[in-house]
Amino acid sequence: MNNLSSTAARGRRIAVCPGSFDPVTLGHLDIMQRASQLFDRVIVLVSVNPKKSPSFTPEERVEMIKRTAGHLKNIEVETFDGLLADFVRQKKATAIVKGLRAVTDFEYEFQMALANKKLCPEAETVFLVTRSENMYLSSSVVKQIASFGGDISGFVPPQIKDFIASRLCVRE
Ligand code: PNS
């Protein structure tokens, strides 16, 4: 079976890649890119994490992702303020893709994966292990560096670096 006919036989594989993306980092982009190679369609979902107070509006976060992941043709970006499991079912997705950095991520992600499996048994959570150079990288690290006027060019895509810095830097 060639690639095209095997994809047709399986149906289109849709994955949801959820997160706060406040803001999107090079680590997130790497996961999106790799997910785009594994699935036919990837919906990047800017979602609500009740434990976090975001610095950027959902619209700003969507715009930053579109500006940096726009070259990935099978990726779309949406927002949703409900349960991830409901969104996944609504989109008929079969996978939830998350990046896993360190052991510290694991317990929380494991709990979420189990809850989502209970709520939406038809979808699997797929963890992509982060590249070693992104192990330490997180949106909160980016925000902290930017707020002190530090250089964030090694952490976020160049297209959105100035926007993030101008929004977060509180020092002259
Ligand atoms: O980037 P984050 O903050 O780790 O992403 C977490 C997020 C937004 C994916 C998670 O909090 C989430 O799925 N929020 C939507 C509400 C929901 O479904 N919560 C999970 C119940 S198990």
Tab-separated table of C-alpha atoms and ligand atoms in Angstrom:
chain	number	residue	atom	x	y	z
A	1	MET	CA	0.000	0.000	0.000
A	2	ASN	CA	1.506	3.339	-0.929
A	3	ASN	CA	1.351	6.357	1.390
A	4	LEU	CA	-1.718	7.895	-0.240
A	5	SER	CA	-3.847	4.774	-0.280
A	6	SER	CA	-2.875	3.778	3.257
A	7	THR	CA	-3.887	7.246	4.520
A	8	ALA	CA	-7.192	6.946	2.674
A	9	ALA	CA	-7.783	3.510	4.177
A	10	ARG	CA	-7.155	4.768	7.715
A	11	GLY	CA	-9.079	8.005	7.264
A	12	ARG	CA	-7.564	11.368	8.018
A	13	ARG	CA	-5.660	11.434	11.273
A	14	ILE	CA	-6.531	14.564	13.233
A	15	ALA	CA	-4.528	15.625	16.284
A	16	VAL	CA	-5.126	18.419	18.760
A	17	CYS	CA	-2.054	20.101	20.221
A	18	PRO	CA	-3.349	22.047	23.241
A	19	GLY	CA	-1.594	24.513	25.514
A	20	SER	CA	-1.584	27.961	27.039
A	21	PHE	CA	1.094	29.197	24.601
A	22	ASP	CA	1.544	32.347	26.682
A	23	PRO	CA	3.611	32.999	24.613
A	24	VAL	CA	4.529	30.280	22.095
A	25	THR	CA	8.214	29.283	22.387
A	26	LEU	CA	10.724	27.534	20.132
A	27	GLY	CA	10.004	24.387	22.168
A	28	HIS	CA	6.279	24.542	21.337
A	29	LEU	CA	7.056	25.155	17.675
A	30	ASP	CA	9.298	22.126	17.528
A	31	ILE	CA	6.484	19.953	18.921
A	32	MET	CA	3.992	21.440	16.414
A	33	GLN	CA	6.348	20.792	13.532
A	34	ARG	CA	6.949	17.196	14.554
A	35	ALA	CA	3.204	16.629	15.110
A	36	SER	CA	2.533	18.011	11.622
A	37	GLN	CA	4.717	15.232	10.217
A	38	LEU	CA	2.925	12.524	12.187
A	39	PHE	CA	-0.696	13.538	11.521
A	40	ASP	CA	-2.716	14.628	8.491
A	41	ARG	CA	-4.195	17.623	10.271
A	42	VAL	CA	-3.051	19.302	13.488
A	43	ILE	CA	-5.259	21.740	15.364
A	44	VAL	CA	-3.180	23.856	17.716
A	45	LEU	CA	-5.560	24.820	20.492
A	46	VAL	CA	-5.043	27.899	22.629
A	47	SER	CA	-6.816	26.747	25.736
A	48	VAL	CA	-7.469	27.810	29.316
A	49	ASN	CA	-5.271	26.531	32.128
A	50	PRO	CA	-7.182	27.500	35.292
A	51	LYS	CA	-3.913	27.457	37.267
A	52	LYS	CA	-2.328	30.218	35.174
A	53	SER	CA	-2.997	33.947	34.716
A	54	PRO	CA	-2.083	34.688	31.125
A	55	SER	CA	-0.127	37.768	30.052
A	56	PHE	CA	-1.465	37.709	26.476
A	57	THR	CA	-5.070	37.569	25.260
A	58	PRO	CA	-6.207	34.413	23.442
A	59	GLU	CA	-6.323	36.451	20.209
A	60	GLU	CA	-2.716	37.602	20.668
A	61	ARG	CA	-1.587	34.043	21.360
A	62	VAL	CA	-3.372	32.765	18.237
A	63	GLU	CA	-1.798	35.543	16.169
A	64	MET	CA	1.713	34.762	17.476
A	65	ILE	CA	1.280	31.066	16.588
A	66	LYS	CA	-0.079	31.899	13.120
A	67	ARG	CA	2.854	34.205	12.439
A	68	THR	CA	5.386	31.558	13.372
A	69	ALA	CA	3.777	28.263	12.338
A	70	GLY	CA	2.038	29.560	9.209
A	71	HIS	CA	4.466	27.682	6.959
A	72	LEU	CA	3.172	24.332	8.268
A	73	LYS	CA	0.383	23.684	5.800
A	74	ASN	CA	-1.575	21.080	7.775
A	75	ILE	CA	-1.759	23.187	10.947
A	76	GLU	CA	-4.697	25.306	12.075
A	77	VAL	CA	-4.987	27.447	15.204
A	78	GLU	CA	-8.126	27.802	17.307
A	79	THR	CA	-9.197	28.873	20.774
A	80	PHE	CA	-11.614	27.106	23.079
A	81	ASP	CA	-12.533	27.909	26.662
A	82	GLY	CA	-14.203	24.613	27.527
A	83	LEU	CA	-12.984	21.115	28.280
A	84	LEU	CA	-10.264	19.804	26.012
A	85	ALA	CA	-12.047	16.431	25.761
A	86	ASP	CA	-15.172	18.131	24.373
A	87	PHE	CA	-13.147	19.972	21.743
A	88	VAL	CA	-11.334	16.786	20.745
A	89	ARG	CA	-14.600	14.922	20.287
A	90	GLN	CA	-16.168	17.834	18.395
A	91	LYS	CA	-13.263	17.787	15.924
A	92	LYS	CA	-13.242	13.962	15.647
A	93	ALA	CA	-9.566	13.999	16.588
A	94	THR	CA	-7.885	10.742	17.563
A	95	ALA	CA	-4.862	12.189	19.349
A	96	ILE	CA	-3.885	14.862	21.845
A	97	VAL	CA	-0.240	15.789	21.325
A	98	LYS	CA	1.801	17.205	24.179
A	99	GLY	CA	5.481	17.910	24.617
A	100	LEU	CA	7.198	16.355	27.605
A	101	ARG	CA	10.283	18.087	28.974
A	102	ALA	CA	11.392	16.590	32.238
A	103	VAL	CA	10.285	14.277	35.012
A	104	THR	CA	8.738	17.348	36.650
A	105	ASP	CA	6.185	17.567	33.795
A	106	PHE	CA	5.303	13.935	34.022
A	107	GLU	CA	2.964	13.613	36.996
A	108	TYR	CA	0.776	16.509	35.896
A	109	GLU	CA	0.702	15.385	32.270
A	110	PHE	CA	-0.001	11.789	33.287
A	111	GLN	CA	-2.975	12.913	35.377
A	112	MET	CA	-4.346	15.014	32.519
A	113	ALA	CA	-3.878	12.174	30.041
A	114	LEU	CA	-5.791	9.764	32.281
A	115	ALA	CA	-8.620	12.243	32.855
A	116	ASN	CA	-8.870	12.999	29.139
A	117	LYS	CA	-8.918	9.283	28.322
A	118	LYS	CA	-11.823	8.820	30.728
A	119	LEU	CA	-13.710	11.778	29.251
A	120	CYS	CA	-12.884	10.970	25.623
A	121	PRO	CA	-11.886	7.287	25.256
A	122	GLU	CA	-11.639	7.542	21.479
A	123	ALA	CA	-8.532	9.768	21.662
A	124	GLU	CA	-5.013	8.859	22.763
A	125	THR	CA	-2.589	11.274	24.388
A	126	VAL	CA	0.727	11.169	22.536
A	127	PHE	CA	3.802	12.598	24.259
A	128	LEU	CA	6.659	13.882	22.159
A	129	VAL	CA	9.884	14.133	24.103
A	130	THR	CA	11.335	17.588	23.810
A	131	ARG	CA	14.695	18.192	22.157
A	132	SER	CA	17.448	18.397	24.758
A	133	GLU	CA	18.140	22.048	23.887
A	134	ASN	CA	14.550	22.915	24.873
A	135	MET	CA	14.513	20.995	28.161
A	136	TYR	CA	14.748	24.163	30.265
A	137	LEU	CA	12.516	26.287	28.063
A	138	SER	CA	9.075	27.426	29.173
A	139	SER	CA	6.757	30.358	28.581
A	140	SER	CA	7.266	31.497	32.178
A	141	VAL	CA	11.070	31.562	31.752
A	142	VAL	CA	10.598	33.665	28.599
A	143	LYS	CA	8.250	36.047	30.424
A	144	GLN	CA	10.605	36.457	33.349
A	145	ILE	CA	13.617	37.217	31.126
A	146	ALA	CA	11.590	39.625	28.984
A	147	SER	CA	10.216	41.443	32.014
A	148	PHE	CA	13.790	42.223	33.132
A	149	GLY	CA	14.721	43.444	29.660
A	150	GLY	CA	16.810	40.326	28.886
A	151	ASP	CA	17.461	38.855	25.463
A	152	ILE	CA	14.796	36.285	24.533
A	153	SER	CA	15.989	35.671	20.976
A	154	GLY	CA	17.218	32.173	21.841
A	155	PHE	CA	13.824	31.166	23.195
A	156	VAL	CA	11.110	32.490	20.891
A	157	PRO	CA	10.741	32.767	17.113
A	158	PRO	CA	12.238	35.958	15.618
A	159	GLN	CA	8.890	37.081	14.151
A	160	ILE	CA	7.381	37.661	17.598
A	161	LYS	CA	10.418	38.534	19.722
A	162	ASP	CA	9.937	42.316	19.635
A	163	PHE	CA	6.202	42.081	20.267
A	164	ILE	CA	6.763	39.939	23.382
A	165	ALA	CA	9.571	42.158	24.656
A	166	SER	CA	7.576	45.351	24.150
A	167	ARG	CA	4.582	43.920	25.989
A	168	LEU	CA	6.468	42.496	28.950
A	169	CYS	CA	9.490	44.676	29.593
A	170	VAL	CA	8.741	46.929	32.561
A	171	ARG	CA	12.253	48.455	32.709
A	172	GLU	CA	13.487	51.457	30.758
B	1	PNS	O1	0.441	24.790	28.310
B	1	PNS	P1	-0.316	24.250	29.508
B	1	PNS	O2	-0.702	25.377	30.444
B	1	PNS	O3	0.410	23.150	30.206
B	1	PNS	O4	-1.662	23.613	28.917
B	1	PNS	C1	-2.620	23.049	29.773
B	1	PNS	C2	-3.985	22.971	29.064
B	1	PNS	C3	-4.451	24.344	28.659
B	1	PNS	C4	-3.859	22.069	27.863
B	1	PNS	C5	-4.978	22.336	30.091
B	1	PNS	O5	-5.070	23.133	31.248
B	1	PNS	C6	-6.364	22.106	29.496
B	1	PNS	O6	-6.579	21.108	28.820
B	1	PNS	N1	-7.296	23.063	29.724
B	1	PNS	C7	-8.664	22.944	29.237
B	1	PNS	C8	-9.631	22.476	30.354
B	1	PNS	C9	-9.469	20.995	30.535
B	1	PNS	O7	-9.892	20.217	29.715
B	1	PNS	N2	-8.745	20.635	31.614
B	1	PNS	C10	-8.302	19.277	31.806
B	1	PNS	C11	-9.224	18.431	32.572
B	1	PNS	S1	-8.345	16.950	32.791
